[in-house]
Short mmCIF file of C-alpha atoms in Angstrom, two decimals:
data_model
loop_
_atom_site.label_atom_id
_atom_site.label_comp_id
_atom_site.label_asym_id
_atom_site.label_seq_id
_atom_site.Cartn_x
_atom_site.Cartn_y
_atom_site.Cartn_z
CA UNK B 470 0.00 0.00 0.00
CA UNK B 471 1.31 3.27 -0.91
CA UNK B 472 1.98 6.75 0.99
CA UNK B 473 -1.18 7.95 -0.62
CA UNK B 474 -3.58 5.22 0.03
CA UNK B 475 -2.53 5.03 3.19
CA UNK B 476 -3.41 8.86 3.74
CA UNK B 477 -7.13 8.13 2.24
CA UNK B 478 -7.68 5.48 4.75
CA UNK B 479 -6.79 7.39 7.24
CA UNK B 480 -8.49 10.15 6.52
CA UNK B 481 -12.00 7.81 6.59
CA UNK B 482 -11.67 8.07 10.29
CA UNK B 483 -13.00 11.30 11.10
CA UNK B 484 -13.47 13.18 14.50
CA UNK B 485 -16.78 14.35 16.02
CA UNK B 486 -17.37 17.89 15.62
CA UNK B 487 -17.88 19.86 19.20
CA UNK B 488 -21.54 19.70 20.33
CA UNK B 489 -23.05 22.73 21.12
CA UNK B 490 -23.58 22.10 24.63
CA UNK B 491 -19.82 21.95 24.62
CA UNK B 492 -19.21 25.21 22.86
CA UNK B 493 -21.59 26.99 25.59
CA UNK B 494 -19.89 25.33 28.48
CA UNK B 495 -16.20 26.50 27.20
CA UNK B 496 -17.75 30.14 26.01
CA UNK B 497 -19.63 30.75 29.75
CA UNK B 498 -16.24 29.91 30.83
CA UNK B 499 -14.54 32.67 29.05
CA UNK B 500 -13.41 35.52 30.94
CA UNK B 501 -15.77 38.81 31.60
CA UNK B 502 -14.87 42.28 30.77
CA UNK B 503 -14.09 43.76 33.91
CA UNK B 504 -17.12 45.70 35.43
CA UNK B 505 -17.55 48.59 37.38
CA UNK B 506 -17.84 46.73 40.44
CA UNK B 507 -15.41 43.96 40.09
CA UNK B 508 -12.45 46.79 39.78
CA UNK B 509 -13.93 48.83 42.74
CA UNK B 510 -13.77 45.05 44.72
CA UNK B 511 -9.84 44.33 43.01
CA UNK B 512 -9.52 47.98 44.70
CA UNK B 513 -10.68 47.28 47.66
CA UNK B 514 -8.79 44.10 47.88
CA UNK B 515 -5.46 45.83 47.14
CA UNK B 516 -5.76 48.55 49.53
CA UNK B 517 -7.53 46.92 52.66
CA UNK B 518 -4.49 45.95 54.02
CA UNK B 519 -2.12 48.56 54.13
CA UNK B 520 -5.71 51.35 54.79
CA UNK B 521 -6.37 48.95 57.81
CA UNK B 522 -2.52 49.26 59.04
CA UNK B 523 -2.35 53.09 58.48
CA UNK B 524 -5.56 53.85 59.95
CA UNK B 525 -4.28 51.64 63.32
CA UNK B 526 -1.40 53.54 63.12
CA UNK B 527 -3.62 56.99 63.76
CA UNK B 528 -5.76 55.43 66.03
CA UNK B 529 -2.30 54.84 68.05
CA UNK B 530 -1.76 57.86 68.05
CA UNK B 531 -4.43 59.69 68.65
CA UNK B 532 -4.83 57.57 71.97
CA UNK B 533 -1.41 58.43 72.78
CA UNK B 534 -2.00 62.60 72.38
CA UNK B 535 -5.22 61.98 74.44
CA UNK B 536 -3.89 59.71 77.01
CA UNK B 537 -0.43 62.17 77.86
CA UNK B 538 -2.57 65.23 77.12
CA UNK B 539 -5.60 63.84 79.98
CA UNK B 540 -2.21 62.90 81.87
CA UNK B 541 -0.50 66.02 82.31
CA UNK B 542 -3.97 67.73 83.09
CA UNK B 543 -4.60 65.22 85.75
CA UNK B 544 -1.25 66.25 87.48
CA UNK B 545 -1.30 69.56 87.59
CA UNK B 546 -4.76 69.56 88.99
CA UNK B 547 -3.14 67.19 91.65
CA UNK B 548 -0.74 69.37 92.42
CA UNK B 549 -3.36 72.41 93.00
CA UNK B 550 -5.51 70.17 95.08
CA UNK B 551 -2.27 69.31 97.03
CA UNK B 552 -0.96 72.74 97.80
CA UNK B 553 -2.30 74.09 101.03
CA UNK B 554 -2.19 78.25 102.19
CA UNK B 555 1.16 77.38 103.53
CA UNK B 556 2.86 75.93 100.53
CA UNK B 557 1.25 79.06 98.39
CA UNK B 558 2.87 81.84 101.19
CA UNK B 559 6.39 80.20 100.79
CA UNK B 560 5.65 79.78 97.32
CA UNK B 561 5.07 83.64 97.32
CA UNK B 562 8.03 84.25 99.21
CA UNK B 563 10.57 81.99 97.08
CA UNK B 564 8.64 84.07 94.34
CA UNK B 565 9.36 87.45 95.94
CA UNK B 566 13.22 86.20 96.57
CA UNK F 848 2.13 25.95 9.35
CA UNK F 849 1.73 29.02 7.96
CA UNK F 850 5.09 30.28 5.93
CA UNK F 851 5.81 33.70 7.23
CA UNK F 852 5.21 37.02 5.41
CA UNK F 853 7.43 39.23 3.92
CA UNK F 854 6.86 41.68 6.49
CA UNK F 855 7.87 39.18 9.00
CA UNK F 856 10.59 37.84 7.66
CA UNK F 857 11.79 41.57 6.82
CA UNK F 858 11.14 42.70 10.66
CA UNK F 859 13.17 39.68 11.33
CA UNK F 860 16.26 40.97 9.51
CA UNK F 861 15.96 44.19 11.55
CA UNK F 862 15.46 43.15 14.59
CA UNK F 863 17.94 42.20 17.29
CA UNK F 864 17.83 42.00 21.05
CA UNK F 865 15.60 39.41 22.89
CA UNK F 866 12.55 41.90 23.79
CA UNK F 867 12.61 42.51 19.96
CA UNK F 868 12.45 38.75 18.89
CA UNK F 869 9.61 38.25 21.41
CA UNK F 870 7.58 40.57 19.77
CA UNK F 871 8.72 39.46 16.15
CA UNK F 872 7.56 35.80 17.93
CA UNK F 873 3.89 37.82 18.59
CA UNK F 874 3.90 38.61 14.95
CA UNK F 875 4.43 35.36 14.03
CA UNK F 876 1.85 33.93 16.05
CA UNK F 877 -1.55 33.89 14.21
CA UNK F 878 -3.32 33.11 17.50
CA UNK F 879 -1.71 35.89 20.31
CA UNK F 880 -4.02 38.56 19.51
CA UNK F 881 -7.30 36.95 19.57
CA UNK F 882 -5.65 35.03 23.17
CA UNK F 883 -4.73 38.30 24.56
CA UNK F 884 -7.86 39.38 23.78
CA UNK F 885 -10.16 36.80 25.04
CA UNK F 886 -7.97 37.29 28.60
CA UNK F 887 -9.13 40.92 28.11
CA UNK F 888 -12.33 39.59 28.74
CA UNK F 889 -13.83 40.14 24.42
CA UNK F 890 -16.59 38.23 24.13
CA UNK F 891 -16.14 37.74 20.06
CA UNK F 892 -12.31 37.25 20.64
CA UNK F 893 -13.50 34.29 23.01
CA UNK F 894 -16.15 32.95 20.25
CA UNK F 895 -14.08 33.00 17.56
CA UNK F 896 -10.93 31.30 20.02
CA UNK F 897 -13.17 28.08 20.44
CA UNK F 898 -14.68 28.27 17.05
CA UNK F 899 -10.44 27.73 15.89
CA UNK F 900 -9.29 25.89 18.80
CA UNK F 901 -12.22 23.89 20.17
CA UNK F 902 -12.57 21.24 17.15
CA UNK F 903 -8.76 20.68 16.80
CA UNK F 904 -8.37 20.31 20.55
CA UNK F 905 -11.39 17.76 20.75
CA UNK F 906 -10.24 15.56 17.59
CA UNK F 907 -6.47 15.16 19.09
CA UNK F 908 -8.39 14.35 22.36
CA UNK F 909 -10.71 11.71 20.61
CA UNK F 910 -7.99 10.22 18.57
CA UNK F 911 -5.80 10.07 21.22
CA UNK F 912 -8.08 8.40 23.40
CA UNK F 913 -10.58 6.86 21.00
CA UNK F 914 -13.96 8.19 23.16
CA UNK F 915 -16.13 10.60 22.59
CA UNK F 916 -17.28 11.36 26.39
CA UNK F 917 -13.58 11.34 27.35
CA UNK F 918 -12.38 13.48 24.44
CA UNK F 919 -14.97 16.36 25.47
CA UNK F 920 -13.94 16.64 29.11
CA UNK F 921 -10.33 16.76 28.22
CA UNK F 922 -11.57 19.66 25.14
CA UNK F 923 -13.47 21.33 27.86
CA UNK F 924 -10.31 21.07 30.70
CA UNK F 925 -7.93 22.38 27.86
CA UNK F 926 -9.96 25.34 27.13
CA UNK F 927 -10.49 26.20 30.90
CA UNK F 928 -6.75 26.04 31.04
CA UNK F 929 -6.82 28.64 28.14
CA UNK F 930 -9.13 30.89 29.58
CA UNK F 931 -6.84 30.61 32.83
CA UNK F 932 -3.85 31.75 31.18
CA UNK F 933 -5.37 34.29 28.63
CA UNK F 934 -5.59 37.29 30.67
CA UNK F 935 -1.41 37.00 31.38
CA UNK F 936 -0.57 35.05 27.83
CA UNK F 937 2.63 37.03 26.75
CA UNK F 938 4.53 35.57 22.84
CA UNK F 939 7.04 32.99 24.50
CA UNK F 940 8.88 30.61 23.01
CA UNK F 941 6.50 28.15 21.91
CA UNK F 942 3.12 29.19 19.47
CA UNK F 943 0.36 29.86 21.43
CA UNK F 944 -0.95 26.44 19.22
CA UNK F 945 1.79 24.42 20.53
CA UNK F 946 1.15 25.41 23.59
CA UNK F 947 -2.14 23.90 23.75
CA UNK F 948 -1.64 21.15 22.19
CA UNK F 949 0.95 20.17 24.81
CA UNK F 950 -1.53 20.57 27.27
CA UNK F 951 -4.51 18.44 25.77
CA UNK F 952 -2.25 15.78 24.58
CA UNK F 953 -1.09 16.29 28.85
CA UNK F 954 -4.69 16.02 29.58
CA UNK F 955 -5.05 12.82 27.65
CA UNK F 956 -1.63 11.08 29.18
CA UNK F 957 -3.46 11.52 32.54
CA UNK F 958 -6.22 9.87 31.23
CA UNK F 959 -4.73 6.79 29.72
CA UNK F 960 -2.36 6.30 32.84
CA UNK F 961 -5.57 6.42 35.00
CA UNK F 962 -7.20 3.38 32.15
CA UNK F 963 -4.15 1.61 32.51
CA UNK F 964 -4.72 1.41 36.54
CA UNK F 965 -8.65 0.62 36.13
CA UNK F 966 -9.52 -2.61 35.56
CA UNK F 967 -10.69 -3.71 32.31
CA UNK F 968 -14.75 -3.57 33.32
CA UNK F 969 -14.52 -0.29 33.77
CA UNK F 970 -13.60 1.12 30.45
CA UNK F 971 -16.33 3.43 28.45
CA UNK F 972 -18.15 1.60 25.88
CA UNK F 973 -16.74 3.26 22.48
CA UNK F 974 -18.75 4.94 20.19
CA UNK F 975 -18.69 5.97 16.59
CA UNK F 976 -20.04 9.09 16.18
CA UNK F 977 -17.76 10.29 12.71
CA UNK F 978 -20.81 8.79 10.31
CA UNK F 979 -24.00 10.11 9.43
CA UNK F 980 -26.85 7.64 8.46
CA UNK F 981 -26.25 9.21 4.72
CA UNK F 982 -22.68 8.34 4.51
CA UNK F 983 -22.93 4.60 4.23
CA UNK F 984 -22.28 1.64 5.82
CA UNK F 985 -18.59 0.92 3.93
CA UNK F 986 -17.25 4.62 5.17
CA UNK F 987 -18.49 4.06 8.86
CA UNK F 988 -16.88 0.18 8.60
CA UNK F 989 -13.43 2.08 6.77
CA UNK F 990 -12.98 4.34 9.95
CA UNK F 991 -13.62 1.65 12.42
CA UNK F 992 -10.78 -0.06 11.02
CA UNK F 993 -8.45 2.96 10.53
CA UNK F 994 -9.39 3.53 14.69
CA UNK F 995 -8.96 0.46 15.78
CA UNK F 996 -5.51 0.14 14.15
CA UNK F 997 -4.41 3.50 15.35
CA UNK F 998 -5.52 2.72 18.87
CA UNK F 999 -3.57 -0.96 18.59
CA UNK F 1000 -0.34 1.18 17.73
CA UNK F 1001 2.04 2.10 20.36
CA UNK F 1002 1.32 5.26 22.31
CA UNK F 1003 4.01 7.33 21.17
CA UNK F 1004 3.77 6.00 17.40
CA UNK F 1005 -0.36 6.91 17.40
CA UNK F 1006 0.17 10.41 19.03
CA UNK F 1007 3.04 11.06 16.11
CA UNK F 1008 0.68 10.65 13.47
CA UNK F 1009 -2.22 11.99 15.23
CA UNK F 1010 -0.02 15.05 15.33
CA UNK F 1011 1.58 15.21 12.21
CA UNK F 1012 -1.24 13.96 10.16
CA UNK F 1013 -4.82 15.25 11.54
CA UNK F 1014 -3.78 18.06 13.78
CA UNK F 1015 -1.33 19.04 10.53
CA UNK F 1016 1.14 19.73 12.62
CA UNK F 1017 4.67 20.74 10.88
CA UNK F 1018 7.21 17.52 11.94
CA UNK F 1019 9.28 20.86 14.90
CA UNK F 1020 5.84 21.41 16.20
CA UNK F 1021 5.05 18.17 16.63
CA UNK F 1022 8.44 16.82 18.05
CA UNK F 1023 8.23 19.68 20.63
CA UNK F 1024 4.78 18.87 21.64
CA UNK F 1025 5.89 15.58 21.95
CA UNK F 1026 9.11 16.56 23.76
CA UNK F 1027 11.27 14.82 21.60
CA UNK F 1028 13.91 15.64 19.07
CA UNK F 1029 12.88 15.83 15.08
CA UNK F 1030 14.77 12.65 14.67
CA UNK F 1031 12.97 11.21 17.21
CA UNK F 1032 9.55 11.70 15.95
CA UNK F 1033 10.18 11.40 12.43
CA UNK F 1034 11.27 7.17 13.35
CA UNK F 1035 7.94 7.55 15.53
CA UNK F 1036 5.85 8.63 12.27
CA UNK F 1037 8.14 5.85 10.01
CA UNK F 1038 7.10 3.02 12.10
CA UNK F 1039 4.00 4.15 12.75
CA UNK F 1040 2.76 4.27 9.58
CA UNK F 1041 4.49 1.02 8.52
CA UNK F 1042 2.08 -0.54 10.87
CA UNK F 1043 -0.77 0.79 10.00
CA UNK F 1044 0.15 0.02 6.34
CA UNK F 1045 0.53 -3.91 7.65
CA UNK F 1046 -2.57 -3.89 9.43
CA UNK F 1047 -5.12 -2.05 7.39
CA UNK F 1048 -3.04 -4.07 4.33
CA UNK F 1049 -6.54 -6.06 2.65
CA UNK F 1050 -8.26 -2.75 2.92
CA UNK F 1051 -5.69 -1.15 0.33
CA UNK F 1052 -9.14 -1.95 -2.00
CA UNK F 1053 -11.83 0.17 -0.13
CA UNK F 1054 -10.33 3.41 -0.32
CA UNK F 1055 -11.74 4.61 -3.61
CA UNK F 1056 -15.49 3.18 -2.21
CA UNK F 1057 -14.67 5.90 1.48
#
């Protein structure tokens, strides 16, 4: 049998074509333009971490400016409260010295 | 394959550096566009991807593994893998066709070393589905023979001439989708062939009936 014949035969075995059922699985498959939405959530997803870090950060700090701010308040109105008429005459005095 | 262009092969005298070949490779690639495309989420890009790619892929598949229900899953896993690696497909070294060949003939591999481990029971019934009742009873009887010899072959010997002859693969293409050098595959295709001519030999008559 020749090259040729050979290549007919072979060619009588021939492959199904893809069934549309197929073709619509692949296609709803396929990616999706991106929408609106899904770049706002790749966004989101991208910057969550590092706004979450920053904005413990502030909070951090903020407490701390409160808390020594409240702090120093708090002991100077201790002090007040502490002095008595005496300490405030020799205060005077070291004052008038 | 499709002989390059004049344009091509005149952009390949000019170019030089690697960055420059890989986009001389994206010229030369029929199918990078419509890929990169499709990643980009086109839906026509995408239709007209498995209108090209969707019958090829599911004939290596069936030939390969000689069944229908098996050939569409692996057709349908091949083109998820496409879809997959669309939106970040960049012109590499191999043809975006080559490529996926590679992968569904992977696909089927997995499949036959799975058959080999089941027992014999469990095998799929095959059926022909190639023949129309209009075609005739002698066409449908020619390609059961032609399958059932191809499938008798040795595995590397059938999925050289699947290659070379129904996917039309050039003899490179198909010796690096088979991962073996030209040499190699062109003894495959040799011996192949001169068993098919030895056991399809009384049927040397019926191809002027097909």
């Amino acid at each position: 049998m020749d090259a040729e014949r050979l290549d007919q035969l072979l060619d009588a075995y021939r492959a199904p074509q893809p069934s549309p059922v197929l073709r619509a699985r692949v296609l709803a498959a396929a990616p999706r333009p991106p929408t609106w939405n899904s770049v706002a959530g790749r966004w989101m997803r991208a910057w969550a971490p590092g706004a979450g870090l920053a904005a413990a950060g502030l909070a951090g700090v903020l407490f701390g400016v409160v808390l020594s701010g409240s702090g120093l308040e708090t002991s100077a109105d201790t002090l007040l409260a502490e002095a008595g008429p005496y300490d405030e005459a020799v205060l005077n005095v070291d004052g008038g010295l | 394959m499709t002989a390059p262009t004049a344009s091509v092969m005149l952009a390949a005298a000019a170019l030089g550096s690697a960055g420059e070949r890989g986009r001389l490779q994206a010229v030369e690639d029929p199918d990078c566009e419509l890929v990169q495309r499709a990643g980009r989420g086109d839906p026509a890009a995408a239709q007209a991807l498995v209108a090209r790619k969707l019958p090829r892929v599911l004939a290596l598949a069936y030939r390969t593994l000689g069944d229908p229900a098996e050939a569409e899953d692996v057709a349908q896993e091949a083109m998820l893998k496409v879809w997959r690696h669309a939106p970040g497909w960049r012109p590499g070294k191999a043809r975006f066709d080559t490529w996926l060949h590679r992968v569904a003939l992977n696909l089927c591999y997995d499949r036959l070393r799975r058959r080999r481990e089941q027992p014999m029971a469990d095998l799929p019934e095959r059926v022909d589905p190639g023949f129309g009742p209009d075609r005739g009873l002698r066409a449908a009887d020619v390609g059961r023979r032609v399958a059932a010899a191809l499938q008798a072959l040795p595995e590397r010997q059938r999925d050289a001439l699947v290659l070379c002859h129904y996917q039309e693969l050039g003899n490179i293409e198909a010796a690096e989708v088979m991962g073996v050098s030209v040499e190699a595959l062109e003894s495959l295709l040799s011996r192949g062939r001169r068993s098919l001519r030895g056991a399809l030999a009384d049927m040397k008559n019926e191809v002027a009936e097909v």
